[in-house]
Coordinates of C-alpha atoms in Angstrom, one line a residue:
M1 CA -33.8 -137.3 57.3
N2 CA -37.4 -137.6 56.4
N3 CA -38.9 -139.5 59.3
D4 CA -42.5 -139.2 58.4
V5 CA -43.2 -142.9 57.5
V6 CA -42.6 -145.5 60.2
I7 CA -42.9 -149.2 60.6
T8 CA -44.9 -150.2 63.6
G9 CA -45.6 -153.9 62.9
V10 CA -43.4 -156.7 61.6
G11 CA -44.6 -160.2 60.6
V12 CA -42.3 -163.0 59.4
V13 CA -43.0 -166.4 57.9
S14 CA -39.7 -167.8 56.7
P15 CA -38.0 -171.2 55.9
I16 CA -35.8 -170.6 58.9
G17 CA -38.5 -169.8 61.4
V18 CA -42.1 -168.5 61.7
G19 CA -42.2 -165.2 63.8
E20 CA -39.5 -162.7 64.2
T21 CA -38.0 -164.3 67.3
A22 CA -37.4 -167.6 65.5
F23 CA -36.3 -165.8 62.4
W24 CA -33.7 -163.7 64.2
S25 CA -32.4 -166.6 66.2
A26 CA -31.8 -168.6 63.0
L27 CA -30.1 -165.6 61.4
C28 CA -27.7 -165.2 64.3
A29 CA -27.0 -168.9 64.6
G30 CA -26.6 -169.6 60.9
R31 CA -29.3 -172.2 60.7
A32 CA -30.0 -172.9 57.0
A33 CA -33.3 -174.3 55.8
S34 CA -31.9 -176.3 52.9
A35 CA -33.4 -179.7 52.7
T36 CA -34.9 -182.2 50.3
V37 CA -38.0 -180.8 48.6
R38 CA -41.3 -181.6 50.1
G39 CA -44.4 -182.0 47.9
M40 CA -42.9 -183.1 44.6
G41 CA -40.8 -186.0 43.4
V42 CA -37.1 -185.0 42.9
G43 CA -35.5 -188.5 42.7
E44 CA -34.7 -188.2 39.0
L45 CA -33.7 -184.5 39.1
S46 CA -30.2 -183.1 39.3
R47 CA -31.2 -180.6 42.0
R48 CA -33.2 -181.8 45.0
N49 CA -32.9 -179.2 47.8
A50 CA -35.1 -176.1 48.5
C51 CA -35.9 -173.9 51.5
Q52 CA -39.5 -174.4 52.6
V53 CA -41.5 -173.1 55.6
P54 CA -41.4 -175.7 58.4
E55 CA -44.1 -178.3 58.4
G56 CA -46.9 -177.9 61.0
S57 CA -47.3 -174.2 60.7
S58 CA -50.7 -172.7 60.1
C59 CA -49.7 -172.0 56.5
D60 CA -49.8 -175.7 55.7
R61 CA -53.6 -175.4 55.1
G62 CA -52.9 -173.6 51.8
N63 CA -50.3 -176.0 50.5
G64 CA -51.4 -177.2 47.1
S65 CA -54.8 -175.7 47.0
A66 CA -55.8 -172.6 45.1
G67 CA -59.3 -172.2 46.5
G68 CA -62.0 -171.9 43.9
A69 CA -64.1 -175.0 44.4
T70 CA -62.8 -175.6 47.9
G71 CA -62.8 -172.0 49.2
V72 CA -59.2 -172.4 50.5
P73 CA -56.8 -169.6 49.6
G74 CA -53.6 -170.5 47.8
R75 CA -50.3 -171.0 49.4
A76 CA -48.9 -167.5 48.9
A77 CA -52.1 -166.0 50.4
C78 CA -51.9 -168.3 53.5
L79 CA -48.3 -167.3 54.1
A80 CA -49.1 -163.6 53.7
L81 CA -52.2 -163.9 55.9
D82 CA -50.1 -165.4 58.7
A83 CA -47.4 -162.7 58.4
T84 CA -50.0 -160.0 58.3
R85 CA -51.7 -161.2 61.5
Q86 CA -48.3 -161.1 63.2
A87 CA -47.6 -157.6 61.9
I88 CA -51.0 -156.3 63.1
T89 CA -50.5 -157.8 66.5
D90 CA -47.0 -156.4 66.7
A91 CA -48.4 -152.9 65.8
G92 CA -50.8 -153.1 68.7
L93 CA -53.8 -152.6 66.4
S94 CA -57.1 -153.9 67.8
P95 CA -59.9 -155.1 65.6
D96 CA -61.9 -152.0 66.6
E97 CA -59.1 -149.7 65.5
L98 CA -58.7 -151.5 62.2
A99 CA -62.5 -151.4 61.7
A100 CA -62.4 -147.6 62.3
V101 CA -60.1 -146.9 59.4
P102 CA -62.2 -145.8 56.4
A103 CA -61.9 -148.2 53.5
H104 CA -60.4 -145.4 51.2
R105 CA -57.8 -144.7 53.9
L106 CA -56.3 -148.2 54.1
S107 CA -54.0 -149.9 51.5
L108 CA -52.9 -153.5 51.5
L109 CA -50.0 -154.2 49.1
A110 CA -48.6 -157.7 48.5
G111 CA -45.6 -158.0 46.3
T112 CA -45.1 -161.3 44.6
T113 CA -43.1 -163.1 41.8
M114 CA -45.2 -166.1 40.9
G115 CA -48.5 -165.2 42.4
E116 CA -50.7 -168.3 43.0
T117 CA -49.5 -171.2 40.8
E118 CA -51.7 -174.1 42.0
F119 CA -54.2 -173.6 39.2
I120 CA -51.4 -174.6 36.8
E121 CA -49.4 -177.0 39.0
N122 CA -52.5 -179.0 40.0
Q123 CA -53.2 -179.7 36.3
L124 CA -49.7 -180.8 35.2
G125 CA -50.7 -184.5 35.3
A126 CA -54.3 -184.0 34.4
K127 CA -56.1 -185.4 31.4
S128 CA -57.0 -183.1 28.6
E129 CA -60.7 -183.1 29.5
D130 CA -59.9 -181.9 33.0
W131 CA -58.4 -178.7 31.7
L132 CA -60.9 -175.8 31.8
S133 CA -63.4 -178.0 33.6
N134 CA -65.7 -176.1 36.0
R135 CA -63.3 -176.9 38.9
H136 CA -60.3 -175.8 37.0
V137 CA -61.9 -172.5 35.9
A138 CA -62.8 -171.9 39.5
E139 CA -59.2 -172.4 40.5
I140 CA -58.0 -170.1 37.8
L141 CA -60.4 -167.3 39.0
A142 CA -59.4 -167.9 42.6
G143 CA -55.7 -167.6 41.7
Q144 CA -55.9 -164.6 39.4
P145 CA -53.8 -161.4 40.0
G146 CA -55.0 -159.7 43.1
S147 CA -56.0 -162.9 44.9
I148 CA -53.2 -162.7 47.5
S149 CA -54.0 -159.3 48.9
R150 CA -57.7 -159.9 48.5
N151 CA -57.6 -163.2 50.4
V152 CA -55.5 -161.5 53.2
A153 CA -58.1 -158.7 53.4
N154 CA -61.0 -161.1 53.5
G155 CA -59.3 -163.3 56.1
L156 CA -58.8 -160.4 58.4
G157 CA -62.0 -158.5 57.6
L158 CA -60.2 -155.5 56.3
R159 CA -61.8 -152.9 54.1
G160 CA -59.7 -150.9 51.7
R161 CA -57.6 -151.1 48.5
A162 CA -56.0 -154.6 48.1
V163 CA -53.4 -154.8 45.3
D164 CA -50.9 -157.5 44.3
L165 CA -47.6 -156.0 42.9
Y166 CA -45.8 -158.2 40.4
G167 CA -42.2 -157.1 40.5
A168 CA -40.3 -160.4 40.3
C169 CA -37.7 -160.7 43.1
A170 CA -37.8 -157.0 43.9
A171 CA -41.6 -157.1 44.6
G172 CA -41.3 -156.9 48.4
N173 CA -39.3 -153.7 48.3
M174 CA -41.5 -152.3 45.6
A175 CA -44.6 -152.8 47.9
L176 CA -42.8 -150.9 50.7
A177 CA -41.8 -148.1 48.3
E178 CA -45.4 -147.8 47.1
A179 CA -46.8 -147.8 50.7
R180 CA -44.3 -145.1 51.6
R181 CA -45.4 -143.0 48.7
Q182 CA -49.1 -143.4 49.4
L183 CA -48.6 -142.3 53.0
L184 CA -46.5 -139.3 52.1
D185 CA -49.0 -138.3 49.4
G186 CA -51.9 -138.6 51.8
R187 CA -53.6 -141.3 49.8
C188 CA -53.9 -143.5 52.9
D189 CA -53.5 -143.4 56.6
L190 CA -52.6 -147.0 57.2
A191 CA -50.6 -149.3 54.9
I192 CA -50.0 -153.0 55.2
A193 CA -47.3 -154.0 52.8
G194 CA -44.7 -156.7 52.1
G195 CA -44.2 -159.7 49.9
A196 CA -45.2 -163.4 49.6
D197 CA -44.6 -166.5 47.5
G198 CA -45.4 -170.1 48.1
F199 CA -43.0 -172.9 47.0
S200 CA -43.5 -173.4 43.3
R201 CA -42.6 -176.4 41.2
L202 CA -42.6 -174.0 38.2
A203 CA -39.9 -171.8 39.8
F204 CA -37.9 -174.9 41.0
L205 CA -37.8 -176.5 37.6
G206 CA -37.4 -173.2 35.9
F207 CA -34.3 -172.2 37.8
M208 CA -32.9 -175.7 37.5
R209 CA -33.3 -175.5 33.7
L210 CA -31.6 -172.1 33.8
R211 CA -28.7 -173.9 35.5
V212 CA -28.5 -171.3 38.3
M213 CA -29.4 -173.7 41.2
S214 CA -26.9 -174.9 43.8
E215 CA -26.5 -178.5 44.6
G216 CA -27.3 -177.8 48.2
V217 CA -25.2 -175.1 49.8
C218 CA -25.8 -171.5 48.8
R219 CA -22.7 -169.3 49.1
P220 CA -23.6 -165.7 48.1
F221 CA -20.6 -163.5 47.2
D222 CA -18.1 -166.4 47.6
E223 CA -15.6 -167.2 44.9
R224 CA -17.0 -170.8 44.9
R225 CA -20.6 -169.8 44.6
D226 CA -22.6 -172.1 42.3
G227 CA -26.2 -171.0 42.5
L228 CA -29.3 -170.2 44.5
L229 CA -31.8 -172.3 46.3
V230 CA -35.5 -171.8 45.7
G231 CA -37.5 -170.8 48.8
E232 CA -40.9 -169.6 50.0
G233 CA -42.2 -167.3 52.7
A234 CA -43.8 -163.9 53.5
G235 CA -42.8 -160.7 55.2
M236 CA -45.5 -158.1 56.0
F237 CA -45.3 -154.7 57.7
V238 CA -47.7 -152.1 59.2
L239 CA -46.7 -148.6 58.1
E240 CA -48.1 -145.3 59.3
R241 CA -47.1 -141.7 59.4
E242 CA -45.1 -140.9 62.5
S243 CA -47.7 -138.5 63.8
T244 CA -50.4 -141.1 63.6
A245 CA -48.2 -143.8 65.3
K246 CA -47.3 -141.5 68.1
A247 CA -50.8 -140.3 68.7
R248 CA -51.9 -143.9 69.4
G249 CA -48.8 -144.7 71.4
A250 CA -47.5 -147.3 69.0
R251 CA -43.9 -148.6 69.2
I252 CA -41.9 -147.5 66.2
R253 CA -39.8 -150.4 64.9
A254 CA -38.0 -148.4 62.2
R255 CA -38.3 -145.4 59.9
L256 CA -38.6 -145.9 56.2
I257 CA -36.7 -142.8 55.1
G258 CA -36.0 -143.6 51.4
A259 CA -37.2 -145.9 48.7
A260 CA -36.8 -146.1 44.9
N261 CA -37.6 -148.4 42.1
A262 CA -35.8 -148.5 38.7
C263 CA -36.2 -150.6 35.6
E264 CA -33.9 -151.7 32.9
D265 CA -34.5 -153.4 29.6
Y266 CA -31.2 -155.2 29.0
H267 CA -32.4 -158.8 29.1
P268 CA -35.4 -160.8 30.4
T269 CA -33.3 -162.8 33.0
R270 CA -29.9 -161.2 33.1
P271 CA -29.0 -157.9 34.8
H272 CA -27.2 -155.1 32.9
P273 CA -23.5 -155.8 33.0
Q274 CA -22.9 -152.6 35.1
G275 CA -26.2 -153.1 37.1
D276 CA -27.7 -149.9 35.6
G277 CA -31.2 -150.4 37.2
L278 CA -30.0 -151.3 40.7
A279 CA -27.4 -148.4 40.6
R280 CA -30.2 -145.9 39.8
A281 CA -32.4 -147.3 42.5
I282 CA -29.7 -146.9 45.1
Q283 CA -28.8 -143.4 44.0
T284 CA -32.4 -142.3 44.0
A285 CA -33.1 -143.9 47.4
L286 CA -30.2 -142.0 48.9
V287 CA -31.4 -138.7 47.5
E288 CA -34.9 -139.4 48.9
A289 CA -33.4 -140.1 52.3
D290 CA -31.1 -137.0 52.0
L291 CA -28.1 -139.2 52.8
R292 CA -24.6 -139.7 51.4
P293 CA -23.2 -143.2 50.7
A294 CA -21.0 -142.9 53.8
D295 CA -24.1 -142.5 56.0
V296 CA -25.2 -146.1 55.3
D297 CA -24.0 -148.4 58.1
Y298 CA -25.1 -151.7 56.6
V299 CA -26.3 -153.1 53.3
C300 CA -28.6 -156.1 53.1
A301 CA -27.7 -157.2 49.6
H302 CA -29.8 -159.2 47.1
G303 CA -27.0 -161.8 47.0
T304 CA -28.6 -164.8 45.3
G305 CA -25.4 -166.9 45.2
T306 CA -25.4 -167.1 41.4
P307 CA -22.1 -166.3 39.6
Q308 CA -23.4 -163.5 37.4
N309 CA -25.8 -161.7 39.8
D310 CA -23.4 -161.5 42.7
A311 CA -20.5 -160.3 40.5
I312 CA -22.7 -157.5 39.0
E313 CA -24.1 -156.5 42.4
V314 CA -20.5 -156.1 43.7
V315 CA -19.8 -153.8 40.8
V316 CA -22.8 -151.7 41.7
M317 CA -21.8 -151.5 45.4
N318 CA -18.2 -150.7 44.5
T319 CA -19.4 -147.8 42.4
N320 CA -22.3 -146.4 44.4
L321 CA -21.5 -147.1 48.1
H322 CA -18.8 -146.1 50.5
P323 CA -15.7 -148.3 50.7
G324 CA -15.6 -150.5 53.7
T325 CA -19.4 -150.5 54.3
P326 CA -20.5 -153.9 55.7
F327 CA -22.8 -156.0 53.6
S328 CA -24.3 -159.5 53.6
S329 CA -27.0 -161.7 52.2
I330 CA -29.4 -163.8 54.2
K331 CA -30.3 -166.1 51.2
A332 CA -27.5 -168.5 52.3
L333 CA -30.0 -169.5 55.0
T334 CA -33.5 -168.7 53.7
G335 CA -32.9 -169.5 50.0
H336 CA -34.4 -167.2 47.4
T337 CA -38.0 -166.7 48.6
M338 CA -39.0 -164.9 45.4
G339 CA -41.5 -162.1 46.1
A340 CA -41.0 -162.5 49.8
A341 CA -37.2 -162.1 49.5
A342 CA -36.9 -158.3 49.8
A343 CA -39.6 -158.2 52.5
L344 CA -37.8 -160.8 54.7
E345 CA -34.6 -158.9 54.1
A346 CA -36.3 -155.7 55.2
A347 CA -37.3 -157.5 58.4
A348 CA -33.7 -158.6 58.9
C349 CA -32.7 -154.9 58.6
V350 CA -35.3 -153.8 61.2
L351 CA -34.0 -156.5 63.6
S352 CA -30.4 -155.4 63.0
L353 CA -31.3 -151.8 63.8
Q354 CA -33.2 -153.0 66.9
N355 CA -30.5 -155.3 68.2
Q356 CA -27.5 -153.3 66.9
M357 CA -26.1 -156.4 65.4
L358 CA -24.7 -157.3 62.0
I359 CA -25.6 -160.6 60.4
P360 CA -22.9 -162.2 58.1
T361 CA -23.3 -164.1 54.9
W362 CA -23.2 -167.6 56.2
N363 CA -21.1 -170.0 54.1
L364 CA -19.0 -167.1 52.8
E365 CA -15.2 -167.8 53.0
D366 CA -13.5 -166.0 50.1
V367 CA -15.2 -162.8 49.1
L368 CA -15.3 -162.4 45.3
K369 CA -12.8 -159.8 44.0
P370 CA -12.5 -156.9 43.5
C371 CA -14.8 -155.8 46.3
H372 CA -14.3 -152.5 48.0
L373 CA -16.9 -153.0 50.7
E374 CA -16.7 -155.4 53.7
G375 CA -18.3 -158.8 53.1
L376 CA -19.5 -159.9 56.5
K377 CA -18.5 -163.5 57.3
G378 CA -17.8 -165.8 60.1
G379 CA -20.4 -164.8 62.7
T380 CA -22.6 -162.0 64.1
R381 CA -21.0 -158.7 65.2
P382 CA -22.2 -156.0 67.5
A383 CA -22.1 -152.6 65.7
R384 CA -23.6 -149.2 65.6
V385 CA -26.4 -149.5 63.0
R386 CA -28.4 -146.4 62.5
V387 CA -29.1 -146.7 58.7
A388 CA -29.6 -149.9 56.8
M389 CA -30.0 -150.2 53.0
N390 CA -32.0 -153.1 51.5
N391 CA -31.4 -153.8 47.8
S392 CA -33.2 -156.2 45.5
A393 CA -33.2 -157.1 41.8
G394 CA -35.3 -159.3 39.7
F395 CA -36.0 -160.8 36.3
G396 CA -37.4 -158.4 33.8
G397 CA -35.2 -155.6 34.9
Y398 CA -37.0 -154.8 38.2
N399 CA -34.8 -153.1 40.8
S400 CA -35.6 -151.6 44.2
S401 CA -33.7 -150.0 47.1
V402 CA -35.2 -149.1 50.5
I403 CA -33.5 -147.3 53.3
L404 CA -34.4 -147.9 57.0
A405 CA -33.3 -146.0 60.0
A406 CA -33.5 -146.5 63.7

């Protein structure tokens, strides 16, 4: 195994809990976040439930404001900032240690699907003369690509490269893969990477119009699955080379031993019928980690709960992974948190490795067929978990697989 890149800090802001302790507790207990949408009227809509970060968190200060004229970061940046603070604290990095990292040796990578959307959503009911007003232009500039990572860096006083990665629902994994590559290539000494998206009316209405949203209960990989639930959140990680982490006495949470991205051009919103891109991402990640499919102890699947996505993902797993390998999806509880999804799932993998515990797909009763792997259901299970694979796929043909080891 290539153990040169390690995770030393984990930060979680999720619909089922803020902080890794609350997040893990909810995963183990099966506490779902599905509830009537806050912040928009849904009385006349056919779908009314979503998964949002609990009210009262520090992230609420960014709800519905994109900055610009007010100077307040957008929702996605606030979520990412909170998660990054947690990750830095978890990594045991002091302000002085962060300040000592030269600007060209630090990378901050924020994966996202929607980016900041307030500059559009705040104008949906506006008069024509309010469009492109001075305030609106300021909001557009404040929410432009790069604003999430830039606002996180500014909020923490970090110097270094700050980049937003737009990779649809695979963005969180793509950020981890890029952080790993930069560390291995010697382009940085410290990387902060993950994914974030705030709740978006555009995403909610868009998925509803695509007719892929559940009425209220998300059932990934179940024969009765009827769709996803839109969510929000952020998962951020501190990554270092193992030698650097050991030199400063840091606790190693997990090793990032393989990662790969793959794209396909089959359809803007539908995956390839045989899951070509995800299959190639899995195969390449295994090669990078120098592993066989039988070496994978657990798969954290993309598992949105939509009929087409889940069926194709099972085809991919049947073809590329070892029969009987346990797999599950946490989206039954968190909903689909867009750019944060893969990052929160990576955090779930780290916690499974740490606790030697497998999390089921809650709400799963009858695993769709044919499925040659083991669809985890019914409750948590102690297990020997040495290697966990985290898979993600997104609109536009984005696919990513990362492999974590204890």
